[in-house]
Short mmCIF file of C-alpha atoms in Angstrom, two decimals:
data_model
loop_
_atom_site.label_atom_id
_atom_site.label_comp_id
_atom_site.label_asym_id
_atom_site.label_seq_id
_atom_site.Cartn_x
_atom_site.Cartn_y
_atom_site.Cartn_z
CA MET A 214 32.56 -0.24 31.40
CA PHE A 215 33.33 3.10 30.63
CA ALA A 216 33.55 4.24 34.19
CA ARG A 217 36.14 1.42 34.68
CA THR A 218 38.21 2.54 31.78
CA SER A 219 38.19 5.99 32.94
CA SER A 220 39.33 5.26 36.34
CA VAL A 221 42.25 3.31 34.85
CA ALA A 222 42.79 5.75 32.29
CA SER A 223 43.10 8.55 34.96
CA ILE A 224 46.25 6.99 36.18
CA PHE A 225 47.83 6.14 32.74
CA PRO A 226 47.13 8.76 30.08
CA ILE A 227 48.81 6.46 27.44
CA LEU A 228 45.74 4.27 27.57
CA VAL A 229 43.43 7.25 26.80
CA THR A 230 45.66 8.04 23.83
CA ILE A 231 45.63 4.59 22.41
CA ARG A 232 41.88 4.35 22.71
CA LEU A 233 41.32 7.85 21.08
CA LYS A 234 43.41 6.86 18.36
CA SER A 235 41.48 3.68 17.56
CA ILE A 236 38.16 5.38 17.71
CA LYS A 237 39.45 8.21 15.37
CA ASN A 238 40.26 5.52 12.87
CA ILE A 239 37.00 3.99 13.35
CA GLN A 240 35.14 7.07 12.61
CA LYS A 241 37.04 7.70 9.54
CA ILE A 242 36.08 4.38 8.23
CA THR A 243 32.40 4.80 9.11
CA LYS A 244 32.45 8.08 7.66
CA SER A 245 33.82 6.85 4.41
CA MET A 246 31.35 3.75 4.34
CA LYS A 247 28.40 6.28 4.96
CA MET A 248 29.63 8.30 1.75
CA VAL A 249 30.02 5.03 -0.34
CA ALA A 250 26.49 4.01 1.02
CA ALA A 251 25.03 7.39 -0.07
CA ALA A 252 26.39 7.03 -3.59
CA LYS A 253 25.06 3.66 -4.17
CA TYR A 254 21.78 4.49 -2.70
CA ALA A 255 21.48 7.54 -5.05
CA ARG A 256 22.09 5.22 -8.06
CA ALA A 257 19.89 2.44 -6.58
CA GLU A 258 16.91 4.83 -6.28
CA ARG A 259 17.28 6.16 -9.73
CA GLN A 260 17.23 2.53 -10.93
CA LEU A 261 14.26 1.86 -8.76
CA LYS A 262 11.81 4.22 -10.43
CA PRO A 263 11.55 2.19 -13.70
CA ALA A 264 11.81 -0.95 -11.79
CA ARG A 265 8.78 -0.28 -9.71
CA VAL A 266 6.59 0.49 -12.59
CA TYR A 267 7.80 -2.90 -14.17
CA GLY A 268 7.27 -4.74 -11.09
CA ASN A 269 3.65 -3.28 -10.58
CA GLY A 270 2.88 -4.15 -14.11
CA ALA A 271 4.05 -7.67 -13.42
CA VAL A 272 1.76 -8.32 -10.61
CA ALA A 273 -0.95 -6.52 -11.91
CA LEU A 274 -2.43 -9.59 -13.43
CA TYR A 275 -2.67 -11.19 -10.02
CA GLU A 276 -4.27 -8.40 -8.54
CA LYS A 277 -6.87 -7.70 -11.13
CA ALA A 278 -7.83 -11.23 -11.83
CA GLU A 279 -7.82 -11.71 -8.12
CA ILE A 280 -6.05 -15.28 -8.45
CA LYS A 281 -6.10 -17.14 -5.33
CA ALA A 282 -4.83 -20.67 -4.44
CA PRO A 283 -7.59 -22.93 -3.31
CA GLU A 284 -8.10 -22.64 0.25
CA GLY A 285 -7.86 -25.67 2.69
CA VAL A 286 -5.91 -27.76 0.38
CA ALA A 287 -2.51 -28.91 1.45
CA ASN A 288 -0.67 -26.49 -0.52
CA LYS A 289 2.93 -26.42 -1.11
CA HIS A 290 4.57 -22.85 -0.26
CA LEU A 291 7.53 -21.41 -1.64
CA LEU A 292 9.13 -18.38 0.43
CA ILE A 293 11.81 -16.27 -1.43
CA GLY A 294 13.67 -14.20 0.94
CA VAL A 295 15.59 -11.43 -0.74
CA SER A 296 18.45 -9.79 1.04
CA SER A 297 21.99 -9.54 0.50
CA ASP A 298 25.72 -10.77 1.54
CA ARG A 299 26.88 -7.61 3.41
CA GLY A 300 26.23 -6.74 6.90
CA LEU A 301 26.56 -3.32 8.81
CA CYS A 302 23.17 -2.07 7.48
CA GLY A 303 20.88 -2.11 10.42
CA ALA A 304 17.92 -4.48 10.84
CA VAL A 305 17.59 -5.22 6.99
CA HIS A 306 18.50 -8.83 7.02
CA SER A 307 16.98 -9.80 10.27
CA ASN A 308 13.57 -8.13 9.51
CA VAL A 309 13.26 -10.47 6.27
CA ALA A 310 14.55 -13.56 8.39
CA LYS A 311 11.83 -12.64 11.09
CA ALA A 312 9.12 -12.47 8.25
CA ILE A 313 10.04 -15.79 7.08
CA LYS A 314 10.21 -17.37 10.40
CA ALA A 315 6.75 -16.16 11.28
CA LYS A 316 5.38 -17.62 7.90
CA ILE A 317 6.89 -20.90 8.34
CA ALA A 318 5.43 -21.04 11.85
CA THR A 319 2.04 -20.22 10.68
CA LEU A 320 2.01 -22.74 7.37
CA THR A 321 3.62 -25.51 9.31
CA GLY A 322 0.94 -24.88 11.91
CA GLU A 323 -1.70 -25.33 9.21
CA GLY A 324 0.05 -28.38 8.02
CA LYS A 325 1.22 -26.93 4.92
CA GLU A 326 4.69 -27.70 3.40
CA VAL A 327 7.14 -25.04 2.89
CA MET A 328 10.46 -24.53 1.41
CA VAL A 329 12.55 -21.44 1.42
CA VAL A 330 14.93 -19.88 -1.16
CA ASN A 331 17.54 -17.63 0.10
CA VAL A 332 18.98 -14.73 -1.91
CA GLY A 333 21.86 -13.43 0.01
CA ASP A 334 24.33 -15.12 2.49
CA LYS A 335 23.27 -13.08 5.40
CA LEU A 336 20.00 -14.63 5.23
CA ARG A 337 21.41 -18.22 5.14
CA ASN A 338 23.54 -17.51 8.19
CA ILE A 339 20.64 -16.14 10.33
CA LEU A 340 17.92 -18.77 9.19
CA GLY A 341 20.62 -21.51 9.31
CA PHE A 342 21.49 -20.81 12.81
CA LEU A 343 17.82 -21.21 13.88
CA TRP A 344 17.11 -24.20 11.78
CA ASN A 345 19.92 -26.03 14.02
CA LEU A 346 17.77 -25.60 16.99
CA VAL A 347 15.68 -28.33 18.19
CA TYR A 348 12.43 -26.88 17.01
CA TYR A 349 13.16 -27.02 13.49
CA HIS A 350 16.05 -29.46 13.28
CA ASP A 351 14.06 -32.46 11.77
CA ASN A 352 13.03 -30.31 8.75
CA ASN A 353 15.37 -29.08 6.10
CA TYR A 354 13.61 -26.34 4.66
CA LEU A 355 16.29 -24.58 2.69
CA LEU A 356 15.82 -25.30 -1.24
CA LEU A 357 18.21 -22.90 -2.63
CA SER A 358 20.82 -20.34 -1.56
CA CYS A 359 22.12 -17.46 -3.60
CA LYS A 360 25.47 -15.91 -2.81
CA GLU A 361 27.40 -12.71 -4.21
CA VAL A 362 24.44 -10.60 -3.76
CA GLY A 363 24.99 -6.83 -2.98
CA ARG A 364 28.45 -6.17 -4.08
CA LYS A 365 26.89 -4.95 -7.44
CA PRO A 366 23.48 -3.54 -8.38
CA PRO A 367 21.22 -6.43 -9.22
CA THR A 368 20.20 -6.53 -12.78
CA PHE A 369 17.52 -8.62 -14.71
CA THR A 370 19.93 -11.13 -15.59
CA ASP A 371 20.55 -11.93 -11.99
CA ALA A 372 16.84 -12.30 -11.40
CA SER A 373 16.60 -14.75 -14.29
CA ILE A 374 19.34 -16.72 -12.99
CA VAL A 375 17.69 -17.12 -9.64
CA ALA A 376 14.37 -17.96 -11.30
CA THR A 377 16.07 -20.51 -13.68
CA GLU A 378 17.78 -22.30 -10.80
CA LEU A 379 14.72 -22.30 -8.84
CA LEU A 380 12.63 -23.73 -11.65
CA ASN A 381 15.25 -26.45 -12.40
CA MET A 382 15.16 -27.53 -8.76
CA GLY A 383 11.81 -28.90 -9.60
CA TYR A 384 9.86 -28.19 -6.58
CA GLU A 385 6.12 -28.17 -7.44
CA PHE A 386 4.85 -25.36 -5.20
CA ASP A 387 1.41 -24.24 -5.45
CA GLN A 388 1.70 -20.71 -4.24
CA GLY A 389 4.40 -18.65 -2.37
CA ALA A 390 5.76 -15.09 -1.77
CA VAL A 391 8.76 -13.19 -2.20
CA ILE A 392 9.80 -11.21 0.98
CA TYR A 393 11.77 -8.18 0.53
CA ASN A 394 12.29 -5.00 2.13
CA ARG A 395 10.21 -2.25 0.45
CA PHE A 396 11.80 1.00 0.22
CA ARG A 397 9.74 3.92 1.46
CA SER A 398 12.16 6.90 2.26
CA VAL A 399 15.76 7.52 3.07
CA ILE A 400 14.91 6.73 6.72
CA SER A 401 12.30 4.08 6.56
CA TYR A 402 11.59 0.61 4.49
CA LYS A 403 9.04 -1.96 5.49
CA THR A 404 9.12 -5.70 5.06
CA ASP A 405 6.68 -6.56 2.38
CA GLU A 406 5.77 -9.67 0.19
CA LYS A 407 4.47 -10.11 -3.22
CA PRO A 408 2.64 -13.32 -4.15
CA ILE A 409 3.75 -15.63 -6.52
CA PHE A 410 1.59 -18.58 -8.12
CA SER A 411 2.45 -21.81 -10.08
CA ILE A 412 0.94 -22.47 -13.53
CA ASP A 413 -1.63 -24.82 -12.45
CA THR A 414 -2.98 -22.36 -9.67
CA VAL A 415 -3.27 -19.41 -12.10
CA ALA A 416 -4.96 -21.58 -14.76
CA ASN A 417 -7.46 -23.13 -12.56
CA SER A 418 -8.37 -19.95 -10.79
CA GLU A 419 -11.86 -18.78 -11.40
CA ASN A 420 -11.28 -15.39 -13.05
CA MET A 421 -9.01 -16.60 -15.62
CA GLY A 422 -11.89 -17.89 -17.63
CA ILE A 423 -12.34 -14.21 -18.88
CA TYR A 424 -8.97 -14.32 -20.45
CA ASP A 425 -8.96 -15.35 -24.10
CA ASP A 426 -6.91 -17.45 -26.19
CA ILE A 427 -4.36 -18.96 -23.81
CA ASP A 428 -2.94 -22.37 -24.11
CA ALA A 429 -0.45 -24.05 -21.77
CA ASP A 430 2.53 -23.07 -23.59
CA VAL A 431 1.99 -19.46 -23.45
CA LEU A 432 0.95 -19.50 -19.69
CA ARG A 433 3.88 -21.39 -18.81
CA ASN A 434 6.15 -18.86 -20.59
CA TYR A 435 4.11 -16.14 -19.11
CA GLN A 436 4.43 -17.42 -15.73
CA GLU A 437 8.13 -18.21 -15.88
CA PHE A 438 8.55 -14.37 -17.00
CA ALA A 439 6.29 -13.20 -14.25
CA LEU A 440 8.63 -14.95 -11.72
CA VAL A 441 11.61 -13.24 -12.84
CA ASN A 442 9.85 -9.96 -12.86
CA ILE A 443 8.84 -10.26 -9.21
CA ILE A 444 12.19 -11.55 -8.12
CA TYR A 445 13.72 -8.54 -10.12
CA PHE A 446 11.45 -6.12 -8.42
CA GLY A 447 12.23 -7.52 -4.84
CA LEU A 448 15.94 -7.36 -5.56
CA LYS A 449 15.79 -3.56 -6.60
CA GLU A 450 13.70 -2.72 -3.65
CA SER A 451 15.69 -4.51 -1.28
CA THR A 452 19.00 -3.08 -2.56
CA THR A 453 17.73 0.50 -2.21
CA SER A 454 16.43 -0.09 1.23
CA GLU A 455 19.72 -1.77 2.40
CA GLN A 456 21.97 1.08 1.18
CA SER A 457 19.69 3.64 2.85
CA ALA A 458 19.88 1.45 6.07
CA ARG A 459 23.70 1.28 5.74
CA MET A 460 24.00 5.07 5.31
CA THR A 461 21.96 5.69 8.37
CA ALA A 462 23.68 3.16 10.37
CA MET A 463 27.10 4.36 9.54
CA ASP A 464 25.89 7.85 10.22
CA SER A 465 24.91 7.17 13.62
CA ALA A 466 28.08 5.19 14.24
CA SER A 467 30.11 8.06 13.12
CA LYS A 468 28.12 10.23 15.48
CA ASN A 469 28.54 7.98 18.34
CA ALA A 470 32.26 7.78 17.56
CA SER A 471 32.64 11.54 17.64
CA GLU A 472 30.75 11.71 21.16
CA MET A 473 33.01 9.15 22.60
CA ILE A 474 36.02 11.13 20.98
CA ASP A 475 34.87 14.36 22.78
CA LYS A 476 34.31 12.43 26.25
CA LEU A 477 37.70 10.76 25.90
CA THR A 478 39.39 14.10 25.00
CA LEU A 479 38.07 15.58 28.24
CA THR A 480 39.36 12.58 30.05
CA PHE A 481 42.79 12.73 28.50
CA ASN A 482 43.19 16.48 29.42
CA ARG A 483 42.01 16.24 32.67
CA THR A 484 44.40 13.23 33.27
CA ARG A 485 47.16 14.99 31.86
CA GLN A 486 46.36 18.30 33.95
CA ALA A 487 46.26 16.10 36.98
CA VAL A 488 49.61 14.35 36.41
CA ILE A 489 51.20 17.78 35.90
CA THR A 490 49.62 19.43 38.98
CA LYS A 491 50.90 16.29 41.01
CA GLU A 492 54.36 16.74 40.01
CA LEU A 493 54.22 20.41 40.59
CA ILE A 494 52.87 19.72 44.06
CA GLU A 495 55.89 17.39 44.83
CA ILE A 496 58.30 19.78 43.53
CA ILE A 497 57.01 22.74 45.29
CA SER A 498 56.52 20.70 48.72
CA GLY A 499 60.04 19.20 48.14
CA ALA A 500 61.32 22.70 47.71
CA ALA A 501 59.42 23.98 50.61
CA ALA A 502 60.95 21.44 52.75
CA LEU A 503 64.43 22.51 52.19
CA MET B 287 -19.32 13.56 -27.11
CA MET B 288 -17.63 10.68 -24.96
CA ALA B 289 -20.50 8.45 -25.98
CA ALA B 290 -20.01 9.18 -29.67
CA ARG B 291 -16.37 8.58 -29.47
CA PHE B 292 -16.92 5.35 -27.56
CA LEU B 293 -19.53 4.10 -29.84
CA ARG B 294 -17.24 4.45 -32.77
CA ARG B 295 -14.81 2.02 -31.10
CA SER B 296 -17.17 -0.30 -29.50
CA ILE B 297 -19.22 -0.99 -32.70
CA PRO B 298 -16.38 -3.04 -34.55
CA VAL B 299 -15.88 -4.96 -31.54
CA LEU B 300 -19.47 -5.73 -30.93
CA ARG B 301 -19.62 -7.13 -34.52
CA GLN B 302 -17.06 -9.79 -33.48
CA ALA B 303 -19.67 -10.88 -30.83
CA ARG B 304 -16.67 -11.41 -28.63
CA CYS B 305 -17.44 -8.39 -26.20
CA TYR B 306 -19.03 -9.09 -23.02
CA ALA B 307 -22.32 -7.38 -22.32
CA ASP B 308 -20.76 -5.29 -19.57
CA ALA B 309 -17.86 -4.05 -21.76
CA PRO B 310 -19.58 -0.83 -22.70
CA SER B 311 -19.75 0.27 -19.07
CA GLY B 312 -16.15 -0.27 -18.77
CA SER B 313 -13.55 2.64 -19.80
CA SER B 314 -13.08 3.44 -23.31
CA GLN B 315 -9.73 4.52 -22.75
CA MET B 316 -6.92 2.01 -22.55
CA SER B 317 -4.45 2.50 -19.62
CA PHE B 318 -1.20 1.46 -21.24
CA THR B 319 1.91 0.54 -19.36
CA PHE B 320 4.91 -0.22 -21.50
CA ALA B 321 8.29 -0.83 -19.57
CA SER B 322 11.56 -2.53 -19.48
CA PRO B 323 13.48 -3.45 -16.39
CA THR B 324 15.59 -0.35 -16.90
CA GLN B 325 13.24 2.18 -18.29
CA VAL B 326 9.66 3.22 -18.61
CA TYR B 327 8.25 4.13 -21.87
CA PHE B 328 4.47 4.54 -21.16
CA LYS B 329 2.97 4.56 -17.56
CA GLU B 330 -0.73 4.19 -17.50
CA ALA B 331 -0.99 6.36 -20.60
CA SER B 332 -4.00 6.58 -22.90
CA VAL B 333 -3.39 5.67 -26.46
CA LYS B 334 -5.45 4.45 -29.22
CA GLN B 335 -3.92 1.26 -30.52
CA VAL B 336 -0.90 -0.87 -29.86
CA ASP B 337 0.51 -3.62 -32.26
CA VAL B 338 2.25 -6.26 -30.66
CA PRO B 339 4.43 -9.40 -32.01
CA THR B 340 3.55 -12.45 -30.13
CA LEU B 341 4.46 -16.24 -30.34
CA THR B 342 1.09 -16.82 -31.68
CA GLY B 343 0.86 -13.91 -34.16
CA ALA B 344 0.64 -10.23 -34.36
CA PHE B 345 -2.09 -8.71 -32.21
CA GLY B 346 -3.70 -5.09 -32.57
CA ILE B 347 -5.01 -4.00 -29.14
CA LEU B 348 -7.59 -1.22 -28.83
CA PRO B 349 -9.45 -0.30 -25.84
CA ALA B 350 -12.08 -2.82 -24.61
CA HIS B 351 -10.13 -5.52 -26.26
CA VAL B 352 -10.91 -9.14 -24.92
CA PRO B 353 -8.70 -9.92 -21.85
CA THR B 354 -5.74 -12.10 -22.78
CA LEU B 355 -2.20 -13.03 -22.02
CA GLN B 356 0.51 -13.29 -24.41
CA VAL B 357 4.04 -13.74 -24.63
CA LEU B 358 6.28 -11.41 -27.00
CA ARG B 359 8.51 -12.57 -29.99
CA PRO B 360 11.31 -10.32 -31.13
CA GLY B 361 9.81 -7.72 -33.35
CA VAL B 362 8.49 -4.20 -33.42
CA VAL B 363 5.79 -2.80 -31.12
CA THR B 364 3.87 0.10 -32.52
CA VAL B 365 1.97 2.41 -30.30
CA PHE B 366 -0.45 4.79 -31.81
CA ASN B 367 -1.18 7.83 -29.67
CA ASP B 368 -4.25 9.55 -29.14
CA ASP B 369 -3.06 12.52 -31.47
CA GLY B 370 -2.45 9.91 -34.13
CA SER B 371 1.25 9.75 -34.16
CA ALA B 372 2.99 6.36 -33.92
CA ALA B 373 6.02 5.46 -31.80
CA LYS B 374 7.86 2.18 -32.68
CA PHE B 375 9.94 0.14 -30.35
CA PHE B 376 12.05 -3.16 -30.91
CA VAL B 377 11.48 -5.71 -28.16
CA SER B 378 13.33 -8.66 -27.64
CA SER B 379 10.91 -10.68 -25.46
CA GLY B 380 8.42 -10.18 -22.81
CA SER B 381 4.81 -10.59 -21.91
CA ILE B 382 1.45 -8.44 -22.45
CA THR B 383 -1.58 -8.54 -20.26
CA VAL B 384 -4.78 -7.17 -21.31
CA ASN B 385 -7.23 -7.06 -18.27
CA ALA B 386 -10.87 -6.82 -18.10
CA ASP B 387 -10.90 -3.02 -17.33
CA SER B 388 -8.96 -2.16 -20.26
CA SER B 389 -5.73 -1.87 -18.89
CA VAL B 390 -2.84 -3.31 -20.87
CA GLN B 391 0.64 -3.93 -19.30
CA LEU B 392 3.35 -4.47 -21.83
CA LEU B 393 6.69 -5.88 -19.93
CA ALA B 394 9.57 -6.32 -22.28
CA GLU B 395 12.79 -7.83 -21.26
CA GLU B 396 14.63 -5.43 -23.55
CA ALA B 397 13.07 -2.43 -25.45
CA PHE B 398 14.61 0.24 -27.60
CA PRO B 399 13.01 2.93 -29.76
CA LEU B 400 13.82 1.93 -33.38
CA ASP B 401 15.70 5.52 -33.83
CA GLN B 402 17.90 4.39 -31.41
CA LEU B 403 19.07 1.25 -33.39
CA ASP B 404 21.77 1.43 -36.02
CA VAL B 405 21.13 -0.40 -39.26
CA ALA B 406 24.79 -1.00 -39.92
CA ALA B 407 25.52 -2.49 -36.81
CA ALA B 408 22.50 -4.52 -36.88
CA LYS B 409 23.59 -6.08 -40.20
CA ALA B 410 27.05 -6.60 -38.96
CA ASN B 411 25.81 -8.36 -35.87
CA LEU B 412 23.28 -10.32 -37.94
CA GLU B 413 26.39 -11.75 -40.19
CA LYS B 414 28.56 -12.45 -37.17
CA ALA B 415 25.51 -14.14 -35.15
CA GLN B 416 24.85 -16.30 -38.39
CA SER B 417 28.44 -17.23 -38.74
CA GLU B 418 28.46 -18.29 -34.99
CA MET B 419 25.28 -20.02 -35.39
CA ALA B 420 24.20 -18.82 -32.08
CA SER B 421 20.43 -18.81 -31.31
CA ALA B 422 18.69 -16.05 -29.40
CA SER B 423 21.09 -13.30 -30.56
CA ASP B 424 20.53 -14.72 -34.11
CA GLU B 425 16.84 -14.37 -33.75
CA ALA B 426 17.01 -10.81 -32.34
CA ALA B 427 19.36 -9.59 -34.96
CA ARG B 428 17.53 -11.18 -37.76
CA ALA B 429 14.32 -9.46 -36.45
CA GLU B 430 16.19 -6.15 -36.14
CA ALA B 431 17.52 -6.41 -39.87
CA ILE B 432 14.08 -7.67 -41.02
CA VAL B 433 12.41 -4.56 -39.54
CA LYS B 434 14.99 -2.28 -40.70
CA ALA B 435 14.49 -3.65 -44.22
CA LEU B 436 10.64 -3.11 -43.76
CA GLU B 437 10.88 0.36 -43.00
#
């Protein structure tokens, strides 16, 4: 495509000029998006530090007590995919969507029931497109979808709103996972999941016997709070990964744009010089003919 | 010296006969994590004792406490450091987990050191809340005012 354009452009320098101008504008936009993403990333990373301690504290119970849902039973699963509304951030949304798809496939293969909660419009678009295909079209997996995620940094209140709506839907799940992008460094993130369990699963788990003095009310409050904590943790990690991914994506876009600008500038100059040379030759040969 | 320090602490617990046989082999230190969504106050720190207000009553938690899960009530959390100093925090709600390996996770929805709270503002908020008959802010403001009064 580029070759075709350049052969056309070598006749009409005006086309090169138009293309050059539009690519320069795009480069300005991507550069500014990169700066904005860098600023948001710095803030998100700062907020991530305490959120990580908080989130790890929240799942500590599940890890230390080694809570597991009973195997082999037809469990109901709940998957919470955490992403955002906005694009231009690399593979962030598709990674989460791929992980959710893979989990749905394994779980339905084992005969378990699955429902999905989307946090973020992009996930709904990606997953919804897939669910319209024949493979999934009988099943409506979507339980809840959340919009307006990603414009402002997520707060604990946002996580509690998601958890409240989820619990109000009344879907009695036994276990599940929050699928999010865990932030590793500026250039790398990894799709990860944190387990969530229902009140009954926790209460009936074998190691819970050592925990003293727990009644149903306390456990329910504790579980609801833990759910909010895990969602909050997923949101915070996810935002940081998204902003860093957007930063790198916009950075490479700007670099690509500047490469194209260099190439086009060369073509433009060559074209211009060729036209001038042609006119000179015409003039000189015309003069020589006289 | 470790054994003597440890013995001092485990004897009162044993007298309650609620300690498990293998507890003495566990750590005599408490790994204490106290955080709110926006700030970390203690991260796996070693402290002597923590007093927490829960829905079922106020707890004092020492190392080798029996494992438990509790839900917090608005009130004051007091942390007694190893060197004897005490730090007080006001918490609005949250949860506390004491695990078998003597690690304690105190997760508060909102937590502030007491010296960051303003008595006058708290009292003004309390009156406003009472006149509005709001529920959560009422409890929180009332608890704040009570705490300040107690000090």
